[in-house]
Coordinates of N, CA and C in Angstrom, one line a residue:
X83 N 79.5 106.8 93.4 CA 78.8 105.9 92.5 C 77.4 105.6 93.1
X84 N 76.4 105.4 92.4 CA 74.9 104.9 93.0 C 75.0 103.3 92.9
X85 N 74.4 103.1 94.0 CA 74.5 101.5 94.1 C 73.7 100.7 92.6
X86 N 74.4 100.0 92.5 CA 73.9 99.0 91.1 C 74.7 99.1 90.2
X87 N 75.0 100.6 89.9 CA 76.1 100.6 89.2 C 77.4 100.1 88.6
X88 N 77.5 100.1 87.3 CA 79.0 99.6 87.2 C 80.1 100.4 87.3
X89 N 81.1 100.0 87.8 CA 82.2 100.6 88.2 C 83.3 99.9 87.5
X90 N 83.8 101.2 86.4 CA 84.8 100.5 85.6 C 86.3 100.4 86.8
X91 N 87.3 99.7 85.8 CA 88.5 99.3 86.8 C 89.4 101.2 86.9
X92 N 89.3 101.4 85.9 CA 90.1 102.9 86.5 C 89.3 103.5 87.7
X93 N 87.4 103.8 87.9 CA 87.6 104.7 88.8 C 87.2 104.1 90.1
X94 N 87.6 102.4 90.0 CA 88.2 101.8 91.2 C 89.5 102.4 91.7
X95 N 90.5 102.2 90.8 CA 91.5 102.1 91.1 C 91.7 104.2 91.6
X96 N 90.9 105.0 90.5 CA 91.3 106.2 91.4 C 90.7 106.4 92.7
X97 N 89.6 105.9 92.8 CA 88.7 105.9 94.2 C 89.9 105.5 95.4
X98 N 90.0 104.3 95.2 CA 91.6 103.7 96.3 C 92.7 104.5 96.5
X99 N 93.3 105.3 95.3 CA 94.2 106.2 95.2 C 93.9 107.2 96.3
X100 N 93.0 108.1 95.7 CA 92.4 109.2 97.1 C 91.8 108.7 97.9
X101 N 91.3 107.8 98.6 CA 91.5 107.4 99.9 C 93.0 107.3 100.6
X102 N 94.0 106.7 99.3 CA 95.4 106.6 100.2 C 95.7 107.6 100.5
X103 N 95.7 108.8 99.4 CA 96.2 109.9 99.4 C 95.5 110.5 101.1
X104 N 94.4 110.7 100.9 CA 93.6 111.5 101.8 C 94.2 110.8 103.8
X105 N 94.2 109.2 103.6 CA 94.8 109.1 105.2 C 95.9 109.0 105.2
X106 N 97.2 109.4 104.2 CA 98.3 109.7 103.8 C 98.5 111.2 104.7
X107 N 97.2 111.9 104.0 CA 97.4 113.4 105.3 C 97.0 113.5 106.2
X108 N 96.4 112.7 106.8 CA 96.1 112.2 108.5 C 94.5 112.6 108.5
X109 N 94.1 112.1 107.3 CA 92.1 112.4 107.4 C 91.9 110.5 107.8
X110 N 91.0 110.5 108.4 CA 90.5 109.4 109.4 C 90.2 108.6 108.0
X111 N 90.4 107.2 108.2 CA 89.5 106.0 107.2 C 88.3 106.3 107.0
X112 N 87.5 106.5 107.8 CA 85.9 107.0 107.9 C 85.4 107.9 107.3
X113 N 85.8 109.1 107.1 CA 85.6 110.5 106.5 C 86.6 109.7 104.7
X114 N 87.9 109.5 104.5 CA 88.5 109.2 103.6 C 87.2 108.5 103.0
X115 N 86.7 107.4 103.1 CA 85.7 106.5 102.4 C 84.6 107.3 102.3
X116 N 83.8 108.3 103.1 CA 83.2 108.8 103.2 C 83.1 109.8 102.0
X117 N 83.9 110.3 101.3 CA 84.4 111.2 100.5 C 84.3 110.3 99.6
X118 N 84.9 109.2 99.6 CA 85.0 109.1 97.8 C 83.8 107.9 97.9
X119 N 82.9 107.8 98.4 CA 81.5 107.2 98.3 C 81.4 105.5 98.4
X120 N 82.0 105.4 99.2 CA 81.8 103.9 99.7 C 82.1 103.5 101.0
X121 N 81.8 102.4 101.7 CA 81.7 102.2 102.7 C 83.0 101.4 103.1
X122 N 83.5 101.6 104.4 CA 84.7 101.4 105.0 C 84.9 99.5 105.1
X123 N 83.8 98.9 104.8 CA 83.9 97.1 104.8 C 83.8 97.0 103.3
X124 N 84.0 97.8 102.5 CA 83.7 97.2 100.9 C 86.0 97.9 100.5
X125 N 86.2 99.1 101.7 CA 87.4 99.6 101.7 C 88.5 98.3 101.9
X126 N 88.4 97.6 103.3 CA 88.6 96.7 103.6 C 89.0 95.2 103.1

């Protein structure tokens, strides 16, 4: 997402999904967030 933007509640909620999914398979928090475009203290 580009900053400013709105972010409806589904592609929050898929964004958090593949992050689980992704350190689910042993990909780092860092790269995980890094992938679906937000920052690891907004993950948090």
């Amino acid at each position: 997402m580009r900053r400013g933007q709105k972010t409806s509640a589904e592609q929050i909620v898929l964004k958090l999904r593949q992050i689980e999914v992704q350190t689910g398979q042993g990909k780092s928090l860092a790269l995980a967030c890094k992938d679906a475009e937000i920052s690891e203290q907004s993950y948090s």
